[in-house]
PDB file of C-alpha atoms in Angstrom:
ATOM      1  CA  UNK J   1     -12.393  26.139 -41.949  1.00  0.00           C
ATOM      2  CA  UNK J   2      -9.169  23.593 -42.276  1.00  0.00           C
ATOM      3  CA  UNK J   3      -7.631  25.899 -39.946  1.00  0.00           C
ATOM      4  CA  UNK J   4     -10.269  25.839 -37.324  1.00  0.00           C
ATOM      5  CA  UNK J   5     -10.964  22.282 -37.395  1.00  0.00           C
ATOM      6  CA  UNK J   6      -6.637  21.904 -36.419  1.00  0.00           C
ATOM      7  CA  UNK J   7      -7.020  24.447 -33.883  1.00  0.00           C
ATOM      8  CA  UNK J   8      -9.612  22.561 -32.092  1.00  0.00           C
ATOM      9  CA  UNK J   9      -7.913  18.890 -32.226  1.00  0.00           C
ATOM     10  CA  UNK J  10      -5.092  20.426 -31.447  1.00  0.00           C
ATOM     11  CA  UNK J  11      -6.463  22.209 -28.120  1.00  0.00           C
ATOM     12  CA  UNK J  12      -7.873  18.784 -27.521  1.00  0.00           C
ATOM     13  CA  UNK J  13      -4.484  17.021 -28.120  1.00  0.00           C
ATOM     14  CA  UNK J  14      -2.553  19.285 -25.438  1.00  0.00           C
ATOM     15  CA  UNK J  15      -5.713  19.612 -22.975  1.00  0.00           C
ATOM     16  CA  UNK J  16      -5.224  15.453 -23.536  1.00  0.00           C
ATOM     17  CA  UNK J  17      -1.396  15.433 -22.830  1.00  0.00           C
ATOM     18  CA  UNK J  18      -1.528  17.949 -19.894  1.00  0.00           C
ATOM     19  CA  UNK J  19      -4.686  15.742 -18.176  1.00  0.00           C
ATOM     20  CA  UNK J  20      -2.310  12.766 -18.864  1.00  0.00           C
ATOM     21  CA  UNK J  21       0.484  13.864 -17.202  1.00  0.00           C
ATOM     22  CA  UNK J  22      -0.781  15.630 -14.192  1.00  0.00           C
ATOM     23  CA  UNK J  23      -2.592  11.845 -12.888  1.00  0.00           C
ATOM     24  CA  UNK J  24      -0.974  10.659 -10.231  1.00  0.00           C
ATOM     25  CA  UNK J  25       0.309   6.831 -10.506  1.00  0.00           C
ATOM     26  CA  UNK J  26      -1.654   5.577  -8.239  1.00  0.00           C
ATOM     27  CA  UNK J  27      -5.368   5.692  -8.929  1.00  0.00           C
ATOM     28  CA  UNK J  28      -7.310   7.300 -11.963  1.00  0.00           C
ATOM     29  CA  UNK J  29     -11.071   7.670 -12.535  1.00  0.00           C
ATOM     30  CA  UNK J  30     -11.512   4.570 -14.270  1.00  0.00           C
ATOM     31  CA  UNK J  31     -13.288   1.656 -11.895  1.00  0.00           C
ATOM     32  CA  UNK J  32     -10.567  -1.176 -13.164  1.00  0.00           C
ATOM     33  CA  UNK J  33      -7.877   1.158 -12.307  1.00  0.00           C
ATOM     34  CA  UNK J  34      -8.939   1.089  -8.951  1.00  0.00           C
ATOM     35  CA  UNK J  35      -9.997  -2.397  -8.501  1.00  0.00           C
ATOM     36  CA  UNK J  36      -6.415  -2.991  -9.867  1.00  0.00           C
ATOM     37  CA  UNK J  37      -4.667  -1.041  -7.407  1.00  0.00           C
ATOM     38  CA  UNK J  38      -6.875  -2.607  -4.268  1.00  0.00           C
ATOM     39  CA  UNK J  39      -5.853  -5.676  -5.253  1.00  0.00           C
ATOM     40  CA  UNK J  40      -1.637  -5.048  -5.847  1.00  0.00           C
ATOM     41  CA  UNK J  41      -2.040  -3.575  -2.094  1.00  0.00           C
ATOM     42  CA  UNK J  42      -3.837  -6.060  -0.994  1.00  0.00           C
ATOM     43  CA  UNK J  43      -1.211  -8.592  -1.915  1.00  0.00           C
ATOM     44  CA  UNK J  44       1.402  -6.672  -0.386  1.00  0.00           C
ATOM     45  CA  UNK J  45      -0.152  -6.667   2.430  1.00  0.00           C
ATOM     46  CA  UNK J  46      -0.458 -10.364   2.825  1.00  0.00           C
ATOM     47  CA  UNK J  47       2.638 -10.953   1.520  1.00  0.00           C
ATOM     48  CA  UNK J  48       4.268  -8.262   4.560  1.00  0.00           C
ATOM     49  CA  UNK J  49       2.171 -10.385   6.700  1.00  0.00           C
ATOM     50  CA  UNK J  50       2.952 -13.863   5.391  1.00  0.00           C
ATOM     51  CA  UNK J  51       6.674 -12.777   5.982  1.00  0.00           C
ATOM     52  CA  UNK J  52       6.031 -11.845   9.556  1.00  0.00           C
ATOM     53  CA  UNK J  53       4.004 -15.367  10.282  1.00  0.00           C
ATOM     54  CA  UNK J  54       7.166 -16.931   8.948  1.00  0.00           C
ATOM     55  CA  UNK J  55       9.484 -15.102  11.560  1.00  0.00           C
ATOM     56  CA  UNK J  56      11.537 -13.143   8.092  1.00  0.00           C
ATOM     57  CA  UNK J  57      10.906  -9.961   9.963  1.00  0.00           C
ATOM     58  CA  UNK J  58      13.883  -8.666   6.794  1.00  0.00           C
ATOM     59  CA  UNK J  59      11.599  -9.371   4.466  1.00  0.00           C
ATOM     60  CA  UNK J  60       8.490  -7.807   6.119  1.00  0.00           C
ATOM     61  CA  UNK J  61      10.763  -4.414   7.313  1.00  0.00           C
ATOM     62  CA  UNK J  62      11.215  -4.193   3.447  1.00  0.00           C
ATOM     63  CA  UNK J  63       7.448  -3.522   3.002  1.00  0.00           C
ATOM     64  CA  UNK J  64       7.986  -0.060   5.182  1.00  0.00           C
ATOM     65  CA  UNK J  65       7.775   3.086   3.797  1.00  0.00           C
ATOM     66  CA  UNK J  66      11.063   4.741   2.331  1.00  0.00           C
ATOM     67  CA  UNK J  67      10.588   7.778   4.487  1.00  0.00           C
ATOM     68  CA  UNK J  68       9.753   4.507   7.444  1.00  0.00           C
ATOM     69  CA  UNK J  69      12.741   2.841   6.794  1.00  0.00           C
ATOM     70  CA  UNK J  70      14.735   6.103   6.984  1.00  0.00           C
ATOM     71  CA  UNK J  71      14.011   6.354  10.466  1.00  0.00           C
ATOM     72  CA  UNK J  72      13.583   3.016  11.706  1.00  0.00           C
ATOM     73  CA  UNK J  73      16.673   0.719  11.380  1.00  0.00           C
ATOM     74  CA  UNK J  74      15.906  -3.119  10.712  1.00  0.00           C
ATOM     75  CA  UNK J  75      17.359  -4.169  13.655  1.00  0.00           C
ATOM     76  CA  UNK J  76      15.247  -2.349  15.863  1.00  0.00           C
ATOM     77  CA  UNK J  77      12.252  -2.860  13.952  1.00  0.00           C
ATOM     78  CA  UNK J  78      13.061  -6.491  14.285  1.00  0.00           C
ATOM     79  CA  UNK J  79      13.938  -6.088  18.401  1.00  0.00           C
ATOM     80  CA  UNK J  80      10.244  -4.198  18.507  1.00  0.00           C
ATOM     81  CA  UNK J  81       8.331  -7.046  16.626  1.00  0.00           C
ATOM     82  CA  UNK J  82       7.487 -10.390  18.804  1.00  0.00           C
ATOM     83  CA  UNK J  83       5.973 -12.570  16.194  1.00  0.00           C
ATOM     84  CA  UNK J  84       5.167 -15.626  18.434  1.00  0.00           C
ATOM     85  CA  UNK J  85       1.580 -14.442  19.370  1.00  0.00           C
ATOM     86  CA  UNK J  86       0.474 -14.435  16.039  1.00  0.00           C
ATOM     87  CA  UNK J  87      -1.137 -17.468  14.383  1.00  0.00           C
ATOM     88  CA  UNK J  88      -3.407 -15.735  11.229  1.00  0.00           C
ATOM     89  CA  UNK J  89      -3.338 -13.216   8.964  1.00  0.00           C
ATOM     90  CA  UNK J  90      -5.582 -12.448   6.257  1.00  0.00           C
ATOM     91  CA  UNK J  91      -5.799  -9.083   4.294  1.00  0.00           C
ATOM     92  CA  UNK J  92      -9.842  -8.729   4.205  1.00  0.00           C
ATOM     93  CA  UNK J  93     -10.116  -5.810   1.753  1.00  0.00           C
ATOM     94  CA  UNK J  94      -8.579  -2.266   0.708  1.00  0.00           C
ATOM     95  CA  UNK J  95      -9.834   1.217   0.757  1.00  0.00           C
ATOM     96  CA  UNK J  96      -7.674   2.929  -2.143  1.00  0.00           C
ATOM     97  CA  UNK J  97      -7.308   6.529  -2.621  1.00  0.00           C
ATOM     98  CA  UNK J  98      -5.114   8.271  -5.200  1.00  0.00           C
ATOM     99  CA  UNK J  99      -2.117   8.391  -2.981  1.00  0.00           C
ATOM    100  CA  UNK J 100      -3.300   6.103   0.125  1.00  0.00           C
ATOM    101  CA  UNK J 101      -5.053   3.034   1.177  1.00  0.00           C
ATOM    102  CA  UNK J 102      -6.747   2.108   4.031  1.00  0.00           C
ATOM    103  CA  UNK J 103      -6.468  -2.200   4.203  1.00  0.00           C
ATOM    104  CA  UNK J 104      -8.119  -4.678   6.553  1.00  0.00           C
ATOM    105  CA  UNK J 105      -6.580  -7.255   8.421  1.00  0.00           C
ATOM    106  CA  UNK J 106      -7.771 -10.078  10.036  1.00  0.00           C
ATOM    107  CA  UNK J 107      -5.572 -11.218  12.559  1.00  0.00           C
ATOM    108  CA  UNK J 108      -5.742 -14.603  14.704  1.00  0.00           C
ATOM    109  CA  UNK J 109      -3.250 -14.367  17.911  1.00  0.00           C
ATOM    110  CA  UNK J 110      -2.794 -15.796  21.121  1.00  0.00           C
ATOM    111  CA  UNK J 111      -2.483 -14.280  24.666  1.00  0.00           C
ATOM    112  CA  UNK J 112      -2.342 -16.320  27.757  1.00  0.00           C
ATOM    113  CA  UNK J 113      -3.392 -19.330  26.119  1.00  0.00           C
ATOM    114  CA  UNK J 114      -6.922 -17.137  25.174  1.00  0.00           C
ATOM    115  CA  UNK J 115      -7.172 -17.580  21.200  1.00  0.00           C
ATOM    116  CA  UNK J 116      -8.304 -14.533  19.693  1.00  0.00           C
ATOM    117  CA  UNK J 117      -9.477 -12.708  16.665  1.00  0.00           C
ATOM    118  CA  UNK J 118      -9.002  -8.814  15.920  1.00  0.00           C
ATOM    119  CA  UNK J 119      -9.502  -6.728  12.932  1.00  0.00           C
ATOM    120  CA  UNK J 120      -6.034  -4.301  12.280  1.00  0.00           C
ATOM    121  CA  UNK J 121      -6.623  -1.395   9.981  1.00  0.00           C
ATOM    122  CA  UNK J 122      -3.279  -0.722   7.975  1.00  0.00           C
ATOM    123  CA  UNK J 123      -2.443   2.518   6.191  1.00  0.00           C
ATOM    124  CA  UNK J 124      -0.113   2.371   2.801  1.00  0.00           C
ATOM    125  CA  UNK J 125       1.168   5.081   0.738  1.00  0.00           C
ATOM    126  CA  UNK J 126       2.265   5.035  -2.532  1.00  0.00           C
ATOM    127  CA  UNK J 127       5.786   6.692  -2.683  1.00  0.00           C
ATOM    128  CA  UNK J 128       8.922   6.009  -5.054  1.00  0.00           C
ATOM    129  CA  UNK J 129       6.714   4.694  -7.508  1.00  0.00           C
ATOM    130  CA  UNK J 130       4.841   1.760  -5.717  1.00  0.00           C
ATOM    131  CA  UNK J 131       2.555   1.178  -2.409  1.00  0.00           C
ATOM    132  CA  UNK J 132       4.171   0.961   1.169  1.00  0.00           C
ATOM    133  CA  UNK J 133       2.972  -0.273   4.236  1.00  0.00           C
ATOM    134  CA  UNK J 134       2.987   2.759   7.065  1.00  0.00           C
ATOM    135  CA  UNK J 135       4.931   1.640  10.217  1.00  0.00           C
ATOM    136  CA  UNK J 136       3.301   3.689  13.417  1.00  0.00           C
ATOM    137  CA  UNK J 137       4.991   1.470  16.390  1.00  0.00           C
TER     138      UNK J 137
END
């Protein structure tokens, strides 16, 4: 009876460990896990935008992707960025998946004098360990 009773933890104990180690770091079943991860994106996101507002188009290239950055230089990303028609940015919300997140971004900018408002939908990945911002210019 002893016996059977330490064969069944056990089983429990490796179906446990195996579970455990097969989650992805990103996002887990549990509710706060992904309320926690919305929220880290979404201040990376407003921090990647905060950085463009303030013209440090370094910082902001350092928000791209490894596998981005790999292919984009930051000289050219900085050549392809023209940061003067943009006034606002404010990260709305996030969409998290276990790998992914869809984030929202409400974006104040200027055009021929016109004022204007647009929503931007943003894609980030989580790669290397943390969440990157998806460059698609």
């Amino acid at each position: 009876m002893i016996f059977r009773i330490f064969q069944v933890v056990f089983f429990g104990l490796v179906v446990v460990l195996i579970s455990a180690c097969s989650t992805p770091a990103g996002i887990t079943d549990s509710s706060s896990n992904v309320a926690a991860v919305d929220k880290l994106v979404m201040q990376r996101a407003q921090q990647r935008w905060d950085a463009i507002l303030a013209g440090e188009l370094n910082q902001a290239y350092a928000f791209i992707s490894p596998s981005g950055r790999a292919k984009l230089q930051a000289q050219d990303y900085r050549l392809r960025v023209n940061t003067s028609h943009f006034r606002k940015a404010k990260v709305q919300e996030a969409s998290c998946q276990v790998d992914s997140c869809d984030v929202k971004i409400s974006l104040d900018y200027v055009i021929g004098g016109l004022s204007l408002n647009q929503t931007l939908s943003e894609i980030w990945i989580l790669d290397e360990g943390n969440w990157w911002f998806v460059y698609r210019g």
